[in-house]
mmCIF file of C-alpha atoms in Angstrom:
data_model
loop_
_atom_site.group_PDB
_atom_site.id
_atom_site.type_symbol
_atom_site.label_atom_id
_atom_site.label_comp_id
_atom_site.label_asym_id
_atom_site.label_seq_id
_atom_site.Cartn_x
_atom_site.Cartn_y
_atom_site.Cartn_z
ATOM 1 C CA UNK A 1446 -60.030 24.452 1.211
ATOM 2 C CA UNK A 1447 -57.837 27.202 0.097
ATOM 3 C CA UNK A 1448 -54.472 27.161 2.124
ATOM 4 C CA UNK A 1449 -53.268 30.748 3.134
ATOM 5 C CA UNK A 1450 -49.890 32.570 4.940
ATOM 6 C CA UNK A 1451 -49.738 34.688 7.627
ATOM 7 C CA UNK A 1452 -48.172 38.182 6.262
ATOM 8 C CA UNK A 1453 -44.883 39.211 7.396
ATOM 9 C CA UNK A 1454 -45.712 41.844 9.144
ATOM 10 C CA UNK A 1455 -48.352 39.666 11.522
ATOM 11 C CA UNK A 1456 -46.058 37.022 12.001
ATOM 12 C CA UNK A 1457 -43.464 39.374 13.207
ATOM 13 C CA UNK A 1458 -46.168 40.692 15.275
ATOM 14 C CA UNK A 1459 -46.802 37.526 16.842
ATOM 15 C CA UNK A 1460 -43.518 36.545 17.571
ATOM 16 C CA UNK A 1461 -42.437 39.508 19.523
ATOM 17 C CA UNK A 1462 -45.524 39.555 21.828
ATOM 18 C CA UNK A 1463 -46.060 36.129 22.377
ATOM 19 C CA UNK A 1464 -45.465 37.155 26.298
ATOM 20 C CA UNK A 1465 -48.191 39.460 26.787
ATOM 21 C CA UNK A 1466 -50.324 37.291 24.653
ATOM 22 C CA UNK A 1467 -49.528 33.747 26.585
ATOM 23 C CA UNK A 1468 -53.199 33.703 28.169
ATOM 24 C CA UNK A 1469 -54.567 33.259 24.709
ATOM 25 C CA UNK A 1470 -52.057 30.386 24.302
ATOM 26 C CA UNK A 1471 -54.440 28.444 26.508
ATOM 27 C CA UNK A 1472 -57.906 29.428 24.756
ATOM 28 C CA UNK A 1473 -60.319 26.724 22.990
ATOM 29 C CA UNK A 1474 -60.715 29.104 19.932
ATOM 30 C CA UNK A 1475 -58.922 30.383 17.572
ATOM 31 C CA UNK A 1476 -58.162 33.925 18.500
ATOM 32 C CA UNK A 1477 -55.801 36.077 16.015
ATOM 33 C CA UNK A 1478 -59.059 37.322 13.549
ATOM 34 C CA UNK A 1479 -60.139 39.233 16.869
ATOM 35 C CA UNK A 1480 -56.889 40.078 17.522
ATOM 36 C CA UNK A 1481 -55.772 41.357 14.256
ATOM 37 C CA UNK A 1482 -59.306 43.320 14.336
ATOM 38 C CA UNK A 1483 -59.587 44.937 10.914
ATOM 39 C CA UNK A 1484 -56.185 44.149 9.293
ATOM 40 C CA UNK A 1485 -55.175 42.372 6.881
ATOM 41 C CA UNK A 1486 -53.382 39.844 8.094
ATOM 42 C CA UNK A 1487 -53.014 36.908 5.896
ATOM 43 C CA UNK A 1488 -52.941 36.341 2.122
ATOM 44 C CA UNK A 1489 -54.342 33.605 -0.080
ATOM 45 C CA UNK A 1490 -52.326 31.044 -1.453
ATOM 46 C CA UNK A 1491 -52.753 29.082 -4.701
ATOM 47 C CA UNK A 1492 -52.550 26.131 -2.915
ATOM 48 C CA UNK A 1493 -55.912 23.928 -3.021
ATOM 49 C CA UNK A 1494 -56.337 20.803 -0.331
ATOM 50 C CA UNK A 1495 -59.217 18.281 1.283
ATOM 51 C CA UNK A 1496 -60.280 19.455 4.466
ATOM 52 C CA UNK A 1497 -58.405 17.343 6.609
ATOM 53 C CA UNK A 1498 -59.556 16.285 9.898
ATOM 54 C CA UNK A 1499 -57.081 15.386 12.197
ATOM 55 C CA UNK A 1500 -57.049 12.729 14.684
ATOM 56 C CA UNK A 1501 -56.853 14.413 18.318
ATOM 57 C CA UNK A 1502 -54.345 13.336 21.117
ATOM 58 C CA UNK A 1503 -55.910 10.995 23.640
ATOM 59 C CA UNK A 1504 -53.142 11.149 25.782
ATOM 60 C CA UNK A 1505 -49.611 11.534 26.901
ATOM 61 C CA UNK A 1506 -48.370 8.900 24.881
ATOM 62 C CA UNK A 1507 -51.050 8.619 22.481
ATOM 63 C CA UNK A 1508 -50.606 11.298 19.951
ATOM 64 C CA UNK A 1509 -51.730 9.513 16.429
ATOM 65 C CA UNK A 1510 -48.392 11.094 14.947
ATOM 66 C CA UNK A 1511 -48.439 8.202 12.332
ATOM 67 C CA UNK A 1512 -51.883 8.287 11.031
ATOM 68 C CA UNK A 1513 -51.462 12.213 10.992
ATOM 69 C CA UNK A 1514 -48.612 12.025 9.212
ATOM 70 C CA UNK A 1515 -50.433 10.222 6.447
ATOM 71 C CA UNK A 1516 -53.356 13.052 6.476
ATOM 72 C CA UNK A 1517 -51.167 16.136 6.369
ATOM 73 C CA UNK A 1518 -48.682 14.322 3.301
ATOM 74 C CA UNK A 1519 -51.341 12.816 1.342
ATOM 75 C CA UNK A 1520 -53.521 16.412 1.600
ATOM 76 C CA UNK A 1521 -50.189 18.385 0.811
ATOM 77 C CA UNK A 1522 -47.929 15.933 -1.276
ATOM 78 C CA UNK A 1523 -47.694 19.021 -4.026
ATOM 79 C CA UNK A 1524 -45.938 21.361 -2.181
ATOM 80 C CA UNK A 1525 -42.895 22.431 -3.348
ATOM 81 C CA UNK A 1526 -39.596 22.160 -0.808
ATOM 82 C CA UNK A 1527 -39.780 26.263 -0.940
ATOM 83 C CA UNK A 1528 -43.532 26.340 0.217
ATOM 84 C CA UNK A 1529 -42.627 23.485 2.512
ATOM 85 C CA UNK A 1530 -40.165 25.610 4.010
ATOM 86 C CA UNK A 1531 -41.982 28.606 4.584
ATOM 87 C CA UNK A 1532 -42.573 29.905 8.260
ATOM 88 C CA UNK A 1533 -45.927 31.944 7.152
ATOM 89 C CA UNK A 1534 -47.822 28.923 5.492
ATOM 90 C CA UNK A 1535 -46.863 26.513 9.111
ATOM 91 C CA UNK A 1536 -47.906 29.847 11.460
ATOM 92 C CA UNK A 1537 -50.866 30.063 9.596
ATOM 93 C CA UNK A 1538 -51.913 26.263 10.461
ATOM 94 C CA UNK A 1539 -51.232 26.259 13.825
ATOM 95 C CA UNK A 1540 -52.986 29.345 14.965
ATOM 96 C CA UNK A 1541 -55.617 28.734 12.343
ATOM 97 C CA UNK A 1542 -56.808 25.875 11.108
ATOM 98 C CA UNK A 1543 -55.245 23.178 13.384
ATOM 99 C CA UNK A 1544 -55.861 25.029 16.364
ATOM 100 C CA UNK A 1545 -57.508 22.768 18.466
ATOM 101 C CA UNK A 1546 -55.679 20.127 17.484
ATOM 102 C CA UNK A 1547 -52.646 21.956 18.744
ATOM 103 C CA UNK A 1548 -53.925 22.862 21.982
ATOM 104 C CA UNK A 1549 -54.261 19.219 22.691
ATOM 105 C CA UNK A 1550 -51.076 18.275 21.117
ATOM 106 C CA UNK A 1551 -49.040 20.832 22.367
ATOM 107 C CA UNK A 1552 -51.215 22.174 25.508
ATOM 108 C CA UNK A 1553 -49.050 26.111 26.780
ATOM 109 C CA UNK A 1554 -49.958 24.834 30.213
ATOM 110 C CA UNK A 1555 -47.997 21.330 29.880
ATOM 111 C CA UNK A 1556 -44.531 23.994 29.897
ATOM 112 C CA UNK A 1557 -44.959 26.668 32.103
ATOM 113 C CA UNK A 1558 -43.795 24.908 35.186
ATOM 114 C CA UNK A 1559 -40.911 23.064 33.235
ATOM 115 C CA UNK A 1560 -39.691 25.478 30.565
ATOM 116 C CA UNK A 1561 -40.141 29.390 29.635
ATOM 117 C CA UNK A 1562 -43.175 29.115 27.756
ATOM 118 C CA UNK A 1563 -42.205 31.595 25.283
ATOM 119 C CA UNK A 1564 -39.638 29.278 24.032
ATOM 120 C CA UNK A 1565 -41.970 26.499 24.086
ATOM 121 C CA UNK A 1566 -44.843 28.946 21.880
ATOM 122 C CA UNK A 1567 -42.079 29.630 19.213
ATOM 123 C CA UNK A 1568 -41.168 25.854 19.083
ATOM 124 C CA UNK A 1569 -44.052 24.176 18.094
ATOM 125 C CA UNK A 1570 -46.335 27.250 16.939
ATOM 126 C CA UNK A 1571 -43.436 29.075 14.594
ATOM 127 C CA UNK A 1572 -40.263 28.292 13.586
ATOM 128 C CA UNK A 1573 -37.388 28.314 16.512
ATOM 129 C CA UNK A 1574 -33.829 29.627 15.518
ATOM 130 C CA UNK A 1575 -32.238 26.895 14.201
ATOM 131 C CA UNK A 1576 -33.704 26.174 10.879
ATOM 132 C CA UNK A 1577 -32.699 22.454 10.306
ATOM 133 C CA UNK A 1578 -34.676 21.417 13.688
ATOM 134 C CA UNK A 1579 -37.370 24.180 13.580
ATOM 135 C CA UNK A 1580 -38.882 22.290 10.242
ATOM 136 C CA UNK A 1581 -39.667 19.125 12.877
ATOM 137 C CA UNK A 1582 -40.571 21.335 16.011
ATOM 138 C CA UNK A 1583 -43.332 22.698 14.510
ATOM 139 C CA UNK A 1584 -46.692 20.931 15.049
ATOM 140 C CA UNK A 1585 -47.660 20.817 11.867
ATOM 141 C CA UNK A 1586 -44.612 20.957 9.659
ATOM 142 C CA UNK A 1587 -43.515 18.033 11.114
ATOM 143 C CA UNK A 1588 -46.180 15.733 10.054
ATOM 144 C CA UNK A 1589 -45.086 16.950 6.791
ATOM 145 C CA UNK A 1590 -42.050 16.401 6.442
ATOM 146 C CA UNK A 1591 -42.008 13.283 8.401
ATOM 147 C CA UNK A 1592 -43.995 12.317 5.486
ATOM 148 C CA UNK A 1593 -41.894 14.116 2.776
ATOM 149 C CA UNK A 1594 -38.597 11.782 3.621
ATOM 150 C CA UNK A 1595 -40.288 8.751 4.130
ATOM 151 C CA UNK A 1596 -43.079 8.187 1.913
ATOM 152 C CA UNK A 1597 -42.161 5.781 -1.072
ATOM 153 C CA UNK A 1598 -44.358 5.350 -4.178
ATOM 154 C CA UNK A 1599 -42.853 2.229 -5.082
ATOM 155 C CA UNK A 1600 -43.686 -0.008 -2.110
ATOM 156 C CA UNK A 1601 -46.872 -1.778 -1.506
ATOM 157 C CA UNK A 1602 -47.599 0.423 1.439
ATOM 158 C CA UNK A 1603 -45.722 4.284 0.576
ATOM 159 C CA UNK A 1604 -46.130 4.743 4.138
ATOM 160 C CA UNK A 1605 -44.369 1.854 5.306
ATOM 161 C CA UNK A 1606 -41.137 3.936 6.020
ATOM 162 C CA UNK A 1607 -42.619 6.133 7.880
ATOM 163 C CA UNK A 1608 -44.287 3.705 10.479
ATOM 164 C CA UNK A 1609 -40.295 2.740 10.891
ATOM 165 C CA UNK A 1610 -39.762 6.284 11.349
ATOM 166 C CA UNK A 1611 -42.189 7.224 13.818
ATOM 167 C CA UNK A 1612 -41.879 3.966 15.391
ATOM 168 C CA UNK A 1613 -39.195 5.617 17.986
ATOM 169 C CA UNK A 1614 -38.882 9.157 18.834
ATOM 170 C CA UNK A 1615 -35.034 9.149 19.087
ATOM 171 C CA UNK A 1616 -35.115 7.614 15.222
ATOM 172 C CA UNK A 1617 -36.873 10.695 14.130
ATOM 173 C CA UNK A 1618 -35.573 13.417 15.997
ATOM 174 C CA UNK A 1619 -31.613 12.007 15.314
ATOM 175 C CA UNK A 1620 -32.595 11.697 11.846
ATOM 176 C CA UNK A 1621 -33.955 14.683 10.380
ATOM 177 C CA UNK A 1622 -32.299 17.044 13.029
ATOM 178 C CA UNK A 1623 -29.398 16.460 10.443
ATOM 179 C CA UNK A 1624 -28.568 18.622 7.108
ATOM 180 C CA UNK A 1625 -28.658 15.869 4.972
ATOM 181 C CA UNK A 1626 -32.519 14.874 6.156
ATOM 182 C CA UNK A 1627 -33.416 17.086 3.265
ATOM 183 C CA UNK A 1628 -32.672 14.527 0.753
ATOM 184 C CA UNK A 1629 -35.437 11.735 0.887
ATOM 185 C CA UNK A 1630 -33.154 9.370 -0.710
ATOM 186 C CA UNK A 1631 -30.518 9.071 1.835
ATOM 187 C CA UNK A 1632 -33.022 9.021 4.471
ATOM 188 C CA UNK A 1633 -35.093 6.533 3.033
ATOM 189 C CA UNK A 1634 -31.630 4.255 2.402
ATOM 190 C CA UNK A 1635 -30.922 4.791 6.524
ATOM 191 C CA UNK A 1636 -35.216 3.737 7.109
ATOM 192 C CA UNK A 1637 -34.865 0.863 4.325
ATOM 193 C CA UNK A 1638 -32.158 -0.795 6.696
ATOM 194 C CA UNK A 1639 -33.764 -0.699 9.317
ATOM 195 C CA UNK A 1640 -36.407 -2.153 8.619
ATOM 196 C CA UNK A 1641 -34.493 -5.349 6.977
ATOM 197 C CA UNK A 1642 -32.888 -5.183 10.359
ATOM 198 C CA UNK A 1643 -36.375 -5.507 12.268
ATOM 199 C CA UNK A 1644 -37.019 -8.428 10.188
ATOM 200 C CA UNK A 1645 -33.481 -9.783 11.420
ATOM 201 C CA UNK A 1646 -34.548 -8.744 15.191
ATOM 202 C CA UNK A 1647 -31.225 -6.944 14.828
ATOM 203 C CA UNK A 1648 -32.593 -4.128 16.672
ATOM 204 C CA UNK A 1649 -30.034 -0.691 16.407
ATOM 205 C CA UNK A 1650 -30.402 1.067 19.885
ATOM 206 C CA UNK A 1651 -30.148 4.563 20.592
ATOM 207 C CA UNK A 1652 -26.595 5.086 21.022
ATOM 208 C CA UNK A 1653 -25.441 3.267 18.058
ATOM 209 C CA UNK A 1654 -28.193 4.975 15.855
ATOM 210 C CA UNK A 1655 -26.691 8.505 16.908
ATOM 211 C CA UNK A 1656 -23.454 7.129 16.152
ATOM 212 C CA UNK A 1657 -24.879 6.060 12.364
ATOM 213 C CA UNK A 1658 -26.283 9.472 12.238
ATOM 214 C CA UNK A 1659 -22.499 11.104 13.089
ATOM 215 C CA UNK A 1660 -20.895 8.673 10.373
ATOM 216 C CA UNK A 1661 -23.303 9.528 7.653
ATOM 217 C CA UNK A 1662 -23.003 13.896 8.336
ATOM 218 C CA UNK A 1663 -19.036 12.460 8.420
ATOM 219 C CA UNK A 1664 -19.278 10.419 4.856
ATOM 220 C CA UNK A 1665 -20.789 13.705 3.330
ATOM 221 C CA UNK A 1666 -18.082 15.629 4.183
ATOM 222 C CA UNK A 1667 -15.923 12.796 1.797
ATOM 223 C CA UNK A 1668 -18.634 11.947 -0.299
ATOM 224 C CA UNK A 1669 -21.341 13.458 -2.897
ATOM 225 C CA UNK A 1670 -24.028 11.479 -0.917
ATOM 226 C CA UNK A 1671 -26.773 13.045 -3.441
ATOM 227 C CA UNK A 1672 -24.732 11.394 -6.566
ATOM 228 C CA UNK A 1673 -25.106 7.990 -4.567
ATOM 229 C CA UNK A 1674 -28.242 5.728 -6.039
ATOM 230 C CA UNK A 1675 -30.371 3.961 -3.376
ATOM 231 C CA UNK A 1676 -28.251 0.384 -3.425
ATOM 232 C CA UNK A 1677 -25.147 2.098 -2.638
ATOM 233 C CA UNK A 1678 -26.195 3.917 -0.062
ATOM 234 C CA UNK A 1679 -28.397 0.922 1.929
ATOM 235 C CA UNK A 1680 -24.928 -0.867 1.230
ATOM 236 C CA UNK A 1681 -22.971 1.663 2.756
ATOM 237 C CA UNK A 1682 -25.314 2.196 6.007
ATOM 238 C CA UNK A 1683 -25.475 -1.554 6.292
ATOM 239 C CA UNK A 1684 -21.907 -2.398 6.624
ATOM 240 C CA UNK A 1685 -21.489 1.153 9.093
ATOM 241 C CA UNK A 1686 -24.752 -0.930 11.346
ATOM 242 C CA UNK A 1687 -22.452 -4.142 10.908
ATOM 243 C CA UNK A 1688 -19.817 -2.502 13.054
ATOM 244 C CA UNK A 1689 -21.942 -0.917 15.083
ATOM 245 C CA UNK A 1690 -24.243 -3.992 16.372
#
């Protein structure tokens, strides 16, 4: 399977009418080669994967983010941080090729009583405003870069980490809503601890994780984290948890 982008010009297109096109927000099938008609609207990439089969929601609180997780980062370990950070490639997947798994995943209907829908649409099908949350809002950039900061080649299991980090939502979200999510390393250190600490049945609860999360955005401004090496940063996160517990 050849990956591909939306153009520019399409995506733009999208975005601004995703109001007059909400009813096709709640269609089975994929619906933006009829809509697009004759035009051009997306590009090849060089970018070669597996088909990869998702596994679908089953419910409310069964969503499979774990085991997707490992499908989308295994099939797309090679991108680069640029690609991975690309709006077209991510608008692409969701209106294309994970389609139905985002209309079970994300159902349009699950928000229009609750929230505007059109801010729900640009959430999880594009990229929202803010750039360092927009990367996990979207359905399927998410599952990448859930994998991206958390998979580690020299455990037994590289996806141990990320069970840790998908094992709560409020671990994820306060985790890589932050600048400093980007580097895998210092968000691997935080996941590392905690899972020594779920061996200790030291569990870190919400409040005090957020407050971990505020101390290491606070250390960067003092510290180089990225010149920090794994030990020193587990060392520093574990004494912060020590005063937090």
């Amino acid at each position: 399977m050849e990956l591909s982008y939306i153009s520019d010009s399409s995506l733009e297109e999208l975005r601004v009418n995703i109001i007059s096109n909400l009813e096709k927000y709640k269609e089975e099938e994929v619906w933006v080669d009829k809509y697009f008609e004759a035009t051009t609207w997306n590009f090849p990439s060089k970018i070669r994967i597996e088909n990869i089969d998702l596994h679908m929601p089953q419910s409310s609180t069964i969503h499979f983010d774990f085991e997707n997780t490992k499908k989308i980062y295994t099939s797309l370990k090679g991108l680069s941080i640029l690609q991975a950070t690309d709006e077209r490639l991510w608008v692409y997947l969701t209106h294309t090729t994970f389609w139905k798994y985002m209309r079970k995943r994300w159902p349009v209907e699950s928000y229009i009583d609750k929230d505007k829908p059109e801010e729900a649409i640009k959430e999880r099908y594009f990229f929202m405003a803010n750039r360092d949350r927009a990367l996990i809002r979207n359905g399927i950039a998410r599952l990448w870069w859930y994998g991206y900061v958390s998979y580690d080649e020299s455990r037994e299991d590289p996806f141990e980490l990320t069970k840790v980090l998908l094992s709560k939502l409020d671990i994820a979200q306060s985790l890589l809503e932050r600048s400093f999510s980007r580097n895998p390393d210092i968000t691997k250190a935080v996941l590392s601890v905690l899972k020594q600490k779920e061996h200790e049945s030291s569990i870190i609860d919400r409040e005090n994780f957020r407050s971990l999360m505020m101390y290491i955005n606070q250390l960067g401004g003092v510290t180089i984290l990225d010149t920090l090496d794994r030990e020193d940063l587990e060392e520093l996160i574990r004494e912060k948890i020590e005063t937090l517990m």
